[in-house]
Amino acid sequence: MKFPTFSKGVHPSDHKEYTNTKSIEFMPLPEEVFVPVQQHIGAPDDPVVERRDEVKTGQVIGRSDKYVSSPVHSPVTGKVKKIDSFLHPMGSKVTMIQIQRTGEDEWDLLDHPDRWEDASVDELRQLIWDAGIVGLGGAAFPTHVKLAPPEEKPVDSFILNGCECEPYLTSDHRAMVEMTDKILTGMSIIMKTLGVENGYIGIEDNKPDAVEAMNDRVRDLGMDYTVMALETKYPQGAEKMLIKSVLDRKVPAGGLPMDVGTVVNNVGTAIAVAEAFTEGKPLVQRVVTITGDGIAEPKNVMARIGTPFQSLIDFAGGLKEEATQVFMGGPMMGMAQHDLSIPVIKATSGIICSREATITKMNTYPCIQCGACVDACPMNLVPTRLAKFSEQKMIEAMEQYDIDSCVECGSCAFACPSHIPLVQWIRVGKYRVNESRDKQAA
Amino acid sequence: MTDEKQDASKESEKKQAEESESSGKSGAETEKSKKSRKKKRKKKKKDPRSKLFSLDRQPFVLSPSPHQYSEDSVPKIMWSVVGAVAPAAIMAVYYFGLPAVWMILACTFAALGTEVIINKIKGEGLTIGDGSAAITGLLLALTLPPSFPVTGGILGSVFAIAIGKQIFGGLGANIFNPALLGRAFLQASFPVTMTTWTLPNTAKFSGVDAVSAATPLGQFKFEQIMTNYGDLLVGNIGGSLGETSAIAILLGGIYLLVKKYADWRIPVSFLGSVFLLGGLFWLINPSQYPDPVFHLLSGGLMFGAFFMATDMVTSPITPKGAWIFGAGAGLILIVIRIWGGLPEGVMYSILLMNSVTPLINRYTRPKVFGEVRA
């Protein structure tokens, strides 16, 4: 049977066998958490607590008045120990609020309607904002902004993204199997907020149990959502690719999903929305996959935001002696880490511990013009040229070759037989293009 | 990200500057402050987080994403091509005996040797491991006539690597297929020996060492003699060492296509355009022009279409470009075969298309996802 998909892309081996049958375990509350005040794309939050303040679980500890922003909440009940800059998974030091836990959870819940069905669209949007919900797929875009498309761009379809196309990760997979109802509730709330009728759930066909679980519940609950199994191919979960696969609509270059009447949200986001409305809980925890051949007992855990990686790794039996690399996120787009004191943030979908640092074993060869990157790029770019232009700082050429359309999925570098760090060069190129634009604007 | 890093480092610099300023305010306190600074440093060295949990084995290897790669690599591709050419090479040895063995060995080693010498001159690491030099020598050997002197083959190999490839900057930088450029050099330098053919030394001719004869293409062009398809398929005909057996070439060629080490569009469009155009002429005048199947099976077309035109370095990187490249080569081939003074045109058709590959690449850029271009 052929499943719907997009064109091009790559087929990395998925390695999901480590954790795809392991139920989500609740991690014991961490002794100490480090909560970055900014965990979203947009304006940074200001801390609203001070040192030695007592905080409850779910209490707002950072917020901003800007529209494109999202508040952060305390993930534990405890005392603010320090507000300082600590190392962040993205590699730099950023302001974080360190909280020492003093006891069990004492929730500071959100004011939520008894029945979300009765709430107005504005109330729904406001609560999503107040709950600090951002896209949990990795980009961390504030959800309340995404759910408020401008009037001139009517949205008619919503797609729930259950693809999880990154190898190794199984957090969305397990959530779909175990937290099906919550996900469907979250999806219904999101669709009500958007005012759309057509709901789709896109899942890669390497998760047949998730497809079945979602399908069964959708049928049982009499919902008219369409559960779609999609071809297992990277990057199936990229918004534009997913919309092409599910609806056969092409988001224009430089455009957003709403330009083709669509909004896409991740499974994890739907869970967060459901929890905010049914339990009044803001986003203080998420499912994280701890996996790889470098960890003793790979597992899926429900972990509080701010929990240091080391604690999660300890909970999963610790690192194996031979572990040489640790990543946050999947192997295609994730960030390599050098220090395990960094905390889980809202965008942490997984922690991969690997025994092999592939990069140290690979020889780089000159580009042999094989075109493998061209065959791989789902955005139809010519990565080898972009990399060359970037290397030679040819700003105009990069713009002509549509460098802005690159989604940095890494398919080109994956496919390159010469092992040229193509996507890395393209990132540098984007930076150079922006730099020159800034200069021109100034 | 770089921005953030810079900012962070600037901030820390500022802090340090402030600290040193405050400590330098009164000269009397310098020693004290020095001590306190030392203390501070000591404190800084001890990671405050180490109390919280055991920080095991840091740091880890840092690398940019992606962290997973396909299993293809340049050497793997190049050595696979060597493997794919092997059936044709074996048939060459079967039909033409020891001279074929010598020619193949001499050309391959001459190519490798030239590569090593140039590596040394340039002061770079040896690049013979990637397999590209070996494939150049091997391919060149198989395009030479059986009676061609081995020294000539060596000369061609040296030219192929030195002028055909290394002068442009080595692997990936050359414009023309090095093996074909080497052959073109020999064709220009030794026009007579390069067009003197011998028949395969099979049982039919046992006792007779080498019989001088024309190739099927030459026979047809100059004497209107058709060779039967069976001989063309198995290769029991006159011609260059590796190009006579269509079956052996197809075997290796299909392996390359299946492994995706050659773009299938190139042989398909190359052979397809030759078939269509050749067929057109045949329909117009069957007595003057050979039929399209004869076009496909005779001469170096199969060999060129599967092993020469598909050379990654010198063929377009875009799918549309591959179609144009193959079709263009087919067109040039038919023009040479029909109107040209030579019976064969594979070499020139590919070399000429090589020269426009950069242009093809530029004008066949795929349309960016979601973009509507006028």
XYZ file of C-alpha atoms in Angstrom, chain A:
442
model
C 0.000 0.000 0.000
C 1.248 3.424 -0.851
C 0.876 6.155 1.707
C 0.614 9.817 0.818
C 3.810 11.796 0.980
C 5.768 14.730 -0.414
C 8.489 14.554 -3.045
C 12.196 14.042 -2.361
C 13.414 13.746 1.247
C 15.568 10.977 2.723
C 15.193 7.689 4.580
C 17.416 7.606 7.658
C 17.223 4.388 9.678
C 14.797 5.215 12.463
C 16.223 3.440 15.553
C 12.879 3.806 17.278
C 13.009 0.248 18.563
C 14.758 1.410 21.731
C 11.689 3.077 23.153
C 8.654 2.656 20.905
C 7.092 0.030 23.139
C 7.988 1.650 26.456
C 5.184 3.340 28.338
C 5.658 6.898 29.494
C 7.004 6.930 33.053
C 6.484 9.811 35.400
C 9.791 11.068 36.598
C 10.137 11.801 40.311
C 10.084 15.513 41.025
C 13.552 17.009 40.578
C 15.325 18.522 43.587
C 16.220 21.589 41.647
C 15.095 23.106 38.374
C 16.596 25.692 36.054
C 13.886 27.469 34.093
C 14.995 29.720 31.249
C 12.812 32.836 31.203
C 12.555 32.644 27.454
C 11.386 29.374 26.008
C 9.759 30.552 22.828
C 10.446 32.455 19.667
C 9.534 36.065 20.327
C 10.007 38.729 22.975
C 11.871 37.517 26.082
C 10.039 37.359 29.398
C 11.032 39.296 32.479
C 11.339 37.370 35.705
C 8.489 38.308 38.059
C 9.887 36.548 41.115
C 12.879 37.386 43.210
C 15.454 35.469 45.124
C 14.082 33.644 48.157
C 10.493 33.934 46.910
C 8.303 30.966 47.622
C 6.688 29.626 44.471
C 3.996 27.056 43.798
C 3.871 24.623 40.933
C 2.288 26.423 38.011
C 2.884 29.914 39.353
C 3.977 32.459 36.755
C 7.655 33.268 37.220
C 8.327 35.133 34.002
C 6.133 37.079 31.601
C 6.180 39.728 28.932
C 3.489 42.109 27.726
C 4.455 41.665 24.105
C 1.975 39.736 21.981
C 4.499 37.304 20.501
C 5.682 35.903 23.808
C 4.663 33.289 26.284
C 4.874 33.206 30.076
C 6.889 30.609 31.986
C 5.653 28.891 35.116
C 7.360 27.269 38.028
C 7.560 23.528 37.429
C 7.891 22.697 41.149
C 6.842 24.004 44.534
C 9.845 25.564 46.188
C 12.016 28.556 46.763
C 13.772 30.713 44.191
C 17.440 30.190 44.834
C 19.007 32.286 42.171
C 18.273 34.205 39.004
C 21.403 34.041 36.937
C 22.690 33.045 33.556
C 23.205 29.338 33.121
C 24.146 27.204 30.178
C 21.271 26.595 27.774
C 20.839 23.645 25.381
C 21.299 26.025 22.458
C 24.882 26.581 23.506
C 24.892 30.001 25.129
C 24.257 31.212 28.648
C 20.828 32.670 29.225
C 18.890 33.956 32.197
C 17.314 31.149 34.160
C 15.423 30.947 37.411
C 16.835 28.328 39.722
C 14.256 26.899 42.071
C 14.975 24.579 44.970
C 12.105 22.225 45.581
C 10.781 22.305 49.130
C 7.982 19.786 49.008
C 5.453 17.960 46.945
C 3.408 19.716 44.305
C 1.161 22.481 45.511
C -0.562 23.659 42.375
C -1.309 27.210 41.472
C -3.890 26.380 38.862
C -5.163 28.574 36.059
C -8.706 29.930 36.074
C -10.248 27.629 33.551
C -13.838 27.266 32.401
C -15.727 24.247 33.718
C -16.567 23.311 30.190
C -14.267 24.470 27.450
C -17.112 23.938 25.002
C -18.856 26.977 26.518
C -15.862 29.294 26.376
C -15.619 32.033 23.779
C -12.842 32.052 21.224
C -11.161 34.952 22.997
C -11.265 33.103 26.307
C -9.789 30.039 24.685
C -6.960 32.016 23.135
C -6.281 33.898 26.367
C -6.025 30.716 28.387
C -3.681 29.142 25.854
C -1.521 32.234 26.202
C -1.711 32.235 29.980
C -0.793 28.559 30.118
C 2.501 29.295 28.402
C 1.794 26.950 25.544
C 4.238 27.020 22.660
C 4.805 24.594 19.806
C 6.352 21.498 21.369
C 7.645 20.157 18.081
C 10.885 22.048 18.437
C 10.389 25.557 17.081
C 8.559 26.767 20.210
C 6.393 29.328 18.461
C 3.754 30.764 20.830
C 0.583 28.795 20.149
C -1.890 31.590 20.865
C -0.354 33.574 18.000
C -0.587 30.623 15.659
C -4.230 30.149 16.583
C -5.101 33.738 15.702
C -4.650 33.939 11.941
C -5.487 37.331 10.456
C -8.959 37.693 8.990
C -7.765 38.047 5.430
C -6.354 34.553 5.639
C -9.241 32.245 6.418
C -8.262 28.859 7.781
C -10.327 25.836 6.825
C -8.218 22.880 7.941
C -6.279 21.833 10.969
C -3.584 19.165 10.915
C -2.361 17.480 14.053
C 1.263 16.579 13.515
C 1.956 13.084 14.802
C 4.643 12.292 12.264
C 7.639 12.364 14.539
C 9.902 11.847 11.561
C 13.162 12.312 13.457
C 14.901 8.992 14.115
C 15.052 7.754 17.722
C 12.280 9.964 19.112
C 9.141 8.270 20.359
C 7.610 10.807 22.728
C 4.770 11.758 20.385
C 4.331 8.130 19.389
C 3.843 6.959 22.961
C 1.638 9.921 23.762
C -0.652 9.025 20.873
C -0.943 5.473 22.152
C -1.351 6.310 25.832
C -2.874 9.761 25.953
C -5.193 9.481 22.981
C -8.196 11.132 24.625
C -6.211 14.069 25.899
C -4.783 14.641 22.425
C -8.223 14.534 20.821
C -9.586 16.948 23.427
C -6.700 19.307 22.790
C -7.284 19.018 19.071
C -10.979 19.839 19.479
C -10.149 22.883 21.594
C -7.638 24.104 19.038
C -10.121 23.591 16.229
C -12.791 25.483 18.113
C -10.350 28.329 18.668
C -9.616 28.396 14.957
C -13.226 27.866 14.007
C -12.409 25.119 11.513
C -14.306 21.953 10.669
C -11.770 19.770 8.883
C -9.408 17.997 11.233
C -6.619 15.725 10.076
C -4.157 13.660 12.062
C -0.987 12.815 10.147
C 1.095 9.903 11.436
C 3.991 8.124 9.758
C 3.249 4.513 8.870
C 6.063 3.235 11.083
C 3.739 3.758 14.073
C 0.864 1.435 13.198
C -0.212 1.183 16.838
C -0.517 4.952 17.104
C -2.516 5.109 13.879
C -4.799 2.406 15.209
C -5.192 3.965 18.657
C -6.069 7.355 17.222
C -8.375 5.848 14.641
C -10.229 3.743 17.203
C -10.816 6.626 19.571
C -11.862 8.979 16.809
C -14.448 6.412 15.759
C -15.549 5.601 19.322
C -16.060 9.251 20.151
C -17.908 9.841 16.888
C -15.531 12.536 15.723
C -15.141 13.203 12.045
C -11.384 13.714 12.097
C -9.368 11.971 9.399
C -6.479 9.875 10.669
C -3.927 9.541 7.891
C -0.990 7.158 7.756
C 1.806 8.806 5.796
C 4.911 7.377 4.234
C 7.806 7.130 6.658
C 10.182 9.636 5.217
C 12.227 12.458 6.621
C 11.179 15.314 7.016
C 7.532 14.249 6.908
C 6.849 16.270 10.060
C 8.033 19.571 8.619
C 4.945 21.774 8.375
C 5.135 22.419 4.665
C 5.837 18.786 3.827
C 3.028 17.604 6.077
C 0.523 19.959 4.452
C 1.611 18.696 1.028
C 1.227 15.082 2.132
C -2.110 15.455 3.885
C -3.927 18.104 1.868
C -1.849 18.234 -1.312
C -1.509 21.989 -0.837
C 1.740 23.814 -1.393
C 2.626 26.564 1.020
C 4.081 29.349 -1.121
C 7.805 29.978 -0.798
C 8.350 32.420 2.031
C 4.752 31.913 3.137
C 3.077 30.355 6.150
C 0.655 27.439 6.422
C -2.177 29.926 6.913
C -1.584 31.138 3.360
C -3.137 27.864 2.243
C -5.789 27.894 4.943
C -4.062 25.497 7.264
C -2.717 25.402 10.801
C -0.465 22.620 12.019
C 0.169 21.758 15.648
C 2.215 19.087 17.289
C 0.759 16.256 19.365
C 2.554 17.535 22.459
C 0.989 20.943 22.004
C -2.464 19.379 21.906
C -1.771 17.612 25.202
C -0.667 20.867 26.792
C -3.834 22.583 25.566
C -6.028 19.804 26.924
C -4.337 19.913 30.325
C -4.767 23.662 30.570
C -8.500 23.464 29.911
C -9.470 20.325 31.762
C -7.104 20.545 34.719
C -6.011 24.183 34.714
C -2.376 23.163 34.510
C 0.000 25.444 32.675
C 2.777 23.938 30.581
C 5.317 22.742 33.136
C 6.019 19.246 31.901
C 6.419 17.316 28.692
C 7.215 13.864 27.371
C 10.908 13.365 26.684
C 12.487 10.322 25.040
C 15.810 9.328 26.564
C 17.361 6.943 24.124
C 20.348 5.810 22.104
C 22.971 3.117 22.391
C 24.818 5.139 25.018
C 22.181 4.988 27.735
C 21.580 2.053 30.067
C 17.765 1.908 30.030
C 16.192 3.919 27.226
C 12.748 5.185 28.185
C 10.021 7.747 27.636
C 9.458 9.989 30.614
C 7.131 12.755 31.633
C 9.589 15.300 32.951
C 9.226 18.739 34.441
C 10.600 21.651 32.429
C 13.856 22.798 33.980
C 15.019 19.350 35.051
C 18.737 19.027 34.314
C 19.637 16.497 31.629
C 21.850 14.701 34.106
C 18.847 13.895 36.304
C 16.963 12.396 33.366
C 19.990 10.401 32.346
C 20.405 9.128 35.907
C 16.734 8.173 35.896
C 17.342 6.158 32.734
C 20.106 4.173 34.363
C 22.945 6.515 33.513
C 25.299 6.747 30.588
C 27.207 3.777 29.354
C 30.961 3.927 29.648
C 31.398 4.394 25.899
C 28.960 7.279 25.471
C 30.669 10.006 23.494
C 27.869 12.281 22.337
C 24.646 13.635 23.786
C 22.058 15.449 21.692
C 18.947 17.376 22.467
C 16.354 16.545 19.833
C 16.630 14.080 16.993
C 19.802 13.219 15.116
C 18.782 15.202 12.035
C 18.188 18.601 13.591
C 19.188 18.169 17.230
C 21.931 20.023 19.039
C 25.021 18.263 20.329
C 25.640 19.039 23.995
C 28.852 19.163 25.939
C 27.497 19.678 29.420
C 24.718 17.752 31.131
C 23.724 20.472 33.565
C 21.470 22.019 30.910
C 17.764 21.831 31.620
C 14.843 20.329 29.750
C 13.089 23.173 27.955
C 9.705 23.278 26.290
C 11.327 22.291 22.989
C 13.136 19.227 24.349
C 11.596 16.273 22.549
C 14.368 13.863 23.337
C 17.817 13.271 24.716
C 19.915 10.951 22.582
C 23.054 9.442 24.030
C 25.275 7.959 21.390
C 28.302 5.741 21.626
C 29.657 6.750 18.275
C 30.638 10.230 17.283
C 30.044 9.654 13.582
C 31.712 12.897 12.686
C 35.123 11.830 13.965
C 35.169 8.815 11.675
C 34.148 10.512 8.484
C 36.422 11.736 5.744
C 35.284 14.734 3.768
C 35.767 14.674 0.006
C 35.350 17.419 -2.562
C 31.902 17.816 -4.099
C 31.627 15.360 -6.982
C 28.479 16.989 -8.379
C 26.516 13.819 -7.814
C 23.291 15.677 -7.175
C 22.382 13.586 -4.108
C 21.620 16.772 -2.185
C 19.393 18.013 -4.987
C 17.534 14.693 -4.905
C 17.178 14.966 -1.130
C 16.128 18.571 -0.609
C 12.374 18.621 0.083
C 12.315 22.346 -0.643
C 13.747 21.773 -4.128
C 16.864 23.818 -3.508
C 20.368 23.177 -4.836
C 22.238 22.763 -1.530
C 25.675 22.209 -3.038
C 25.519 25.556 -4.823
C 24.193 27.351 -1.754
C 27.036 25.940 0.302
C 29.568 27.049 -2.271
C 28.064 30.542 -2.455
C 28.059 30.751 1.321
C 31.700 29.735 1.465
C 32.564 32.436 -1.057
C 30.242 35.023 0.545
C 28.265 35.481 -2.657
C 25.273 37.183 -1.075
C 23.309 37.901 -4.233
C 23.765 34.407 -5.600
C 22.490 32.956 -2.337
C 19.388 35.117 -2.530
C 18.843 34.147 -6.152
C 19.063 30.503 -5.203
C 16.367 31.013 -2.558
C 18.450 30.430 0.531
C 15.555 31.774 2.627
C 13.465 28.751 1.738
C 15.863 26.347 3.444
C 14.216 24.718 6.456
C 17.573 23.378 7.700
C 16.218 19.832 7.872
C 19.655 18.415 7.121
C 18.517 16.025 4.384
C 21.222 17.340 2.040
C 24.047 16.755 4.476
C 22.584 13.346 5.297
C 22.656 12.318 1.651
C 26.010 13.852 0.691
C 28.524 11.072 -0.103
C 31.363 13.570 0.274
C 30.165 14.360 3.820
C 30.253 18.083 3.208
C 28.496 19.927 6.060
C 26.040 21.427 3.594
C 23.349 22.522 6.004
C 25.966 24.105 8.222
C 27.260 26.167 5.323
C 23.728 27.163 4.438
C 23.123 28.322 8.019
C 26.261 30.421 7.771
C 25.002 31.680 4.421
C 21.648 32.705 5.888
C 23.476 34.563 8.598
C 25.627 36.334 6.011
C 22.600 37.264 3.927
C 20.799 38.702 6.950
C 23.917 40.551 7.984
C 24.183 42.239 4.610
C 20.460 43.051 4.631
C 20.852 44.686 8.026
C 23.779 46.669 6.719
C 21.787 47.836 3.727
C 18.852 48.782 5.908
C 21.082 50.778 8.238
